[in-house]
Short mmCIF file of C-alpha atoms in Angstrom, two decimals:
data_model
loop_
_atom_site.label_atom_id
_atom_site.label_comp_id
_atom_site.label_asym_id
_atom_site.label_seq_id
_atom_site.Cartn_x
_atom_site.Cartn_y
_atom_site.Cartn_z
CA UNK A 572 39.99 17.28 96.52
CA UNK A 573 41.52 15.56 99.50
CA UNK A 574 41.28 12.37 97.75
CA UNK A 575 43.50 13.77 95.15
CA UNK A 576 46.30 15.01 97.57
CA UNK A 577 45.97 11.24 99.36
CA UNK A 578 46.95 10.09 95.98
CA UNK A 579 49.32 12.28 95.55
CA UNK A 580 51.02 11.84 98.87
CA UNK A 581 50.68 8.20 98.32
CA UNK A 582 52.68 8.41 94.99
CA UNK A 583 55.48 10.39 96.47
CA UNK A 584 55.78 8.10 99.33
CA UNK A 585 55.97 4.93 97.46
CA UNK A 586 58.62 6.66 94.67
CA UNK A 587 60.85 7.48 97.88
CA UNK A 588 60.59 4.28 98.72
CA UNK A 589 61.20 2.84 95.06
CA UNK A 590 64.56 4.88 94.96
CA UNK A 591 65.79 4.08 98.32
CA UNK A 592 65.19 0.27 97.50
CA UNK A 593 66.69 0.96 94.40
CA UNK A 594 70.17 2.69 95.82
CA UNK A 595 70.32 -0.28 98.08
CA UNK A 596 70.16 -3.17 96.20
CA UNK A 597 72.45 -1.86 93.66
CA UNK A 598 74.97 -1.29 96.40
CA UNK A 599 74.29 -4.71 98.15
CA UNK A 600 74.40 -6.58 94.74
CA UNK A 601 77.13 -5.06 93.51
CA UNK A 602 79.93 -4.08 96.34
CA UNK A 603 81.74 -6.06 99.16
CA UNK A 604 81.58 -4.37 102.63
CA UNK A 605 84.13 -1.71 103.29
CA UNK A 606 84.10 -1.02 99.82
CA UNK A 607 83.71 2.85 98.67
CA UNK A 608 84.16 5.10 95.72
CA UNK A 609 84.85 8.76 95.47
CA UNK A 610 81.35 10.51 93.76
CA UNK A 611 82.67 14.28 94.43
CA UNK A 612 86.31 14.84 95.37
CA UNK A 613 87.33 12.73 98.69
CA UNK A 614 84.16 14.49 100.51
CA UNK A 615 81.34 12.60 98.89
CA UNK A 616 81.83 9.16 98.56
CA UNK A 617 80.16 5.67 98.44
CA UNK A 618 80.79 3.63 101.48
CA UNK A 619 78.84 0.13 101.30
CA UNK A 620 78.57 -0.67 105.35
CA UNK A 621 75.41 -2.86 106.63
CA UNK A 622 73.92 -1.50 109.92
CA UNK A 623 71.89 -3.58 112.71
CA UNK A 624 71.19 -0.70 114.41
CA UNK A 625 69.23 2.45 114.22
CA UNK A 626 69.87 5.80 111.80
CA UNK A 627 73.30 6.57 111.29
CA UNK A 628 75.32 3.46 112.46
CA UNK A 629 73.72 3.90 115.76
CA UNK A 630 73.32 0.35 117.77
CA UNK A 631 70.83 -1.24 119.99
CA UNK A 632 71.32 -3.59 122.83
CA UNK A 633 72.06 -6.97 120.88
CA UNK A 634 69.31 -9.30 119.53
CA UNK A 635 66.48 -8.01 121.57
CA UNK A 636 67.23 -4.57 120.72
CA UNK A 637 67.05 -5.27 117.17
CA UNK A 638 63.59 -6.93 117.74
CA UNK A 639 62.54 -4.63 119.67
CA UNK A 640 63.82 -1.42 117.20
CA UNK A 641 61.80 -3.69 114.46
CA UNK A 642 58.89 -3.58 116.32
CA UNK A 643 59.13 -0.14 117.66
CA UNK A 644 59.48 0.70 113.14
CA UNK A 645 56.78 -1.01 112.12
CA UNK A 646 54.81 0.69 115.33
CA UNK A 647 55.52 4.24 114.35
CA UNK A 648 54.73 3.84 110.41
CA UNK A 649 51.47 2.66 111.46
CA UNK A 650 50.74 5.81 113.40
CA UNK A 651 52.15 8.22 110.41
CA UNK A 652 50.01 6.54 108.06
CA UNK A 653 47.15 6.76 110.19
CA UNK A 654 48.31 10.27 111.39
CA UNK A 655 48.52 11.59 107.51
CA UNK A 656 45.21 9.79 106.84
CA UNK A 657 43.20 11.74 109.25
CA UNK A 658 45.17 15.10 108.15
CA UNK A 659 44.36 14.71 104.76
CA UNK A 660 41.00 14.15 105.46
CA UNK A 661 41.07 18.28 106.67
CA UNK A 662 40.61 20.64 104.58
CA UNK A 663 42.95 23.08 106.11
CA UNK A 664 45.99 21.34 107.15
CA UNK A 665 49.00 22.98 104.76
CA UNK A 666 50.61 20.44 102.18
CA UNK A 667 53.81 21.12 103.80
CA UNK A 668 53.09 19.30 106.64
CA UNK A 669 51.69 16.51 104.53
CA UNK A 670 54.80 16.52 102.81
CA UNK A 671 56.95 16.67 105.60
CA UNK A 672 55.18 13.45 107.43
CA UNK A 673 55.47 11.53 104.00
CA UNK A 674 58.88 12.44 104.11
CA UNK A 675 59.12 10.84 107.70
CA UNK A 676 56.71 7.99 106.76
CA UNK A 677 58.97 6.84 103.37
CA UNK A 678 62.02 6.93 105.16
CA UNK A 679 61.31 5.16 107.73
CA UNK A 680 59.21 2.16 105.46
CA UNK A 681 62.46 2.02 103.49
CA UNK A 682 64.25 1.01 106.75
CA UNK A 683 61.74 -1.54 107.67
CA UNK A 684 61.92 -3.39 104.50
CA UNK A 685 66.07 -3.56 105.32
CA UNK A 686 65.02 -4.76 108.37
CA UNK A 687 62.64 -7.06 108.25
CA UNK A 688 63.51 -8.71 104.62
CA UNK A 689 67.32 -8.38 104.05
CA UNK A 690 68.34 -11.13 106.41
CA UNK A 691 65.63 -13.70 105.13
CA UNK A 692 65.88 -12.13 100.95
CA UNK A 693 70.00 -12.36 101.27
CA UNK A 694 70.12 -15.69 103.19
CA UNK A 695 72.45 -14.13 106.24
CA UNK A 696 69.37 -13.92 109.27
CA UNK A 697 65.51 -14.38 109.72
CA UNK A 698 62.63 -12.58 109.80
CA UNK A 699 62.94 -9.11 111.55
CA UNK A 700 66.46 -8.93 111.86
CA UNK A 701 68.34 -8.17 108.77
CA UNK A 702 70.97 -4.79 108.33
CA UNK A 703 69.94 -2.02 106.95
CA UNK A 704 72.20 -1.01 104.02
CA UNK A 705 73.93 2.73 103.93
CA UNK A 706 76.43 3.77 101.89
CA UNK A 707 76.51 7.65 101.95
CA UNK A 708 79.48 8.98 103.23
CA UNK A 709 80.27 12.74 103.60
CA UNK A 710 83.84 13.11 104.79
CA UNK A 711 83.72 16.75 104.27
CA UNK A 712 86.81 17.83 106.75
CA UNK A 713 89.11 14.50 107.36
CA UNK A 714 92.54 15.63 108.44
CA UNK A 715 94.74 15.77 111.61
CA UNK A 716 94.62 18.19 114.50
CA UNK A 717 98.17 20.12 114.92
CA UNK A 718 99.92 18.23 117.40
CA UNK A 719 100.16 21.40 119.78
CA UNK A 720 96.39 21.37 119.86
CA UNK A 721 95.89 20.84 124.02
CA UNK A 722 94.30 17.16 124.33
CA UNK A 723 93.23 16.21 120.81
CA UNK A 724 96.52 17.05 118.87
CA UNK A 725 97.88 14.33 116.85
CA UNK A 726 94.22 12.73 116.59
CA UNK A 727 92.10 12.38 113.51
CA UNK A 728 89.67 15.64 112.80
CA UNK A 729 86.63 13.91 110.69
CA UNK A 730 83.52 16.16 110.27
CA UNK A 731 80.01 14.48 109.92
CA UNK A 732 81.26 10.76 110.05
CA UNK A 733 77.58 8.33 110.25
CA UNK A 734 77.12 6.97 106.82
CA UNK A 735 73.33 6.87 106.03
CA UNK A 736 71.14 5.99 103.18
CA UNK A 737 68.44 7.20 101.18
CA UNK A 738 65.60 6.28 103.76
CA UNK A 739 67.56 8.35 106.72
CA UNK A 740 67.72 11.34 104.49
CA UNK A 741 64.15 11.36 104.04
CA UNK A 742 62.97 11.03 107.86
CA UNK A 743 65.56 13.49 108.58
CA UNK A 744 64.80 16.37 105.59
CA UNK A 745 61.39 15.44 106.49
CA UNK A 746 61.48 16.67 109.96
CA UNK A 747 63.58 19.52 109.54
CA UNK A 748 61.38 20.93 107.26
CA UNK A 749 58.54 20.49 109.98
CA UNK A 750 60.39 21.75 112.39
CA UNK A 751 61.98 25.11 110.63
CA UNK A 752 58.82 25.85 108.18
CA UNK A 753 55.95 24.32 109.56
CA UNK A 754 56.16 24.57 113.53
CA UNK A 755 52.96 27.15 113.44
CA UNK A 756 50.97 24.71 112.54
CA UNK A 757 51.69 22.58 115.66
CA UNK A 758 51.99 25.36 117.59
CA UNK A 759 48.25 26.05 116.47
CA UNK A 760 47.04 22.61 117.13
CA UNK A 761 47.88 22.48 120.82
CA UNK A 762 46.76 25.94 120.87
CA UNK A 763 43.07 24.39 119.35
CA UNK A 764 43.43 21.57 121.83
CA UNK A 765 43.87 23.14 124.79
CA UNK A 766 40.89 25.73 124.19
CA UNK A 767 38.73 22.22 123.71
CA UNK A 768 39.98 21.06 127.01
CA UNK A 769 38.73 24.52 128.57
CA UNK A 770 35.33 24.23 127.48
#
């Protein structure tokens, strides 16, 4: 039974992955930077920007940052896969949580590959430091503050401005599902460790 759900978990994980991979090359084969496209009204759109940093445009501290965020990837999908191994191997760990962590796990392999491949696959940097590629943009409010608003008026209002990809929708559905529908089960593991540690 628990081989089945590895399977299973595997499967979803690597289709996540296919689709993200997918999304991006599409976008990076087929759109200059800066370049965007209205998918729903002006507040969905497609917005092909590369990023050397982290999730959501965020940046790290120049070349050794990025070798170091690389690293610090590849780190933390080994311990999710190990981490969803050894779950799966219980029989009574929920297939939320499963879920969730795959989530987590996909996302964040999708990212690697950007990383890692990208520079050296689309001949602009080598090994470990190519851009990942995002392109969804959610402008959903992008207007002006009234001009008699105290300190900001006159400036540009723009709600939810990161643009992010497939692979940083994943980590991040992926954890808020842990987080709102499947904190008990946490809650109950350091509840199970700590009684060890008594004994």
């Amino acid at each position: 039974m628990s081989i089945g759900k590895g399977k299973k978990l595997l499967i979803l994980g690597v289709l996540l992955v296919v689709i993200d991979q997918v999304i991006k090359i599409l976008v990076k084969t087929n759109m200059e930077i800066g370049e965007h496209f209205n998918v729903i009204g002006n507040w969905f759109q497609i917005l092909f920007i590369e990023n050397e940093g982290m999730a959501f445009g965020m940046k790290f501290g120049g070349a050794v940052g990025k070798f170091c965020l690389s690293f610090f990837r590849i780190a933390l999908f080994g311990v999710l896969c190990w981490w969803i191994t050894s779950l799966v191997r219980k029989n009574k760990v929920p297939t939320g949580v499963l879920v969730g962590l795959t989530l987590i796990c996909a996302g964040a392999f999708g990212n690697i590959i950007d990383s890692l491949f990208y520079g050296m696959a689309f001949g602009y940097a080598p090994f470990m430091f190519g851009r990942v590629v995002d392109m969804l943009y959610f402008p959903i409010i992008d207007t002006i503050w009234p001009k008699w608003v105290p300190f900001v008026g006159g400036d540009r209002l723009l709600f939810f401005a990161p643009v992010f990809n497939f692979a940083d929708s994943c980590v991040t559905v992926g954890a808020l599902y842990l987080i709102f529908f499947q904190y008990k089960f946490f809650t109950r593991a350091e509840e199970s460790e700590a009684a060890a540690e008594g004994k």
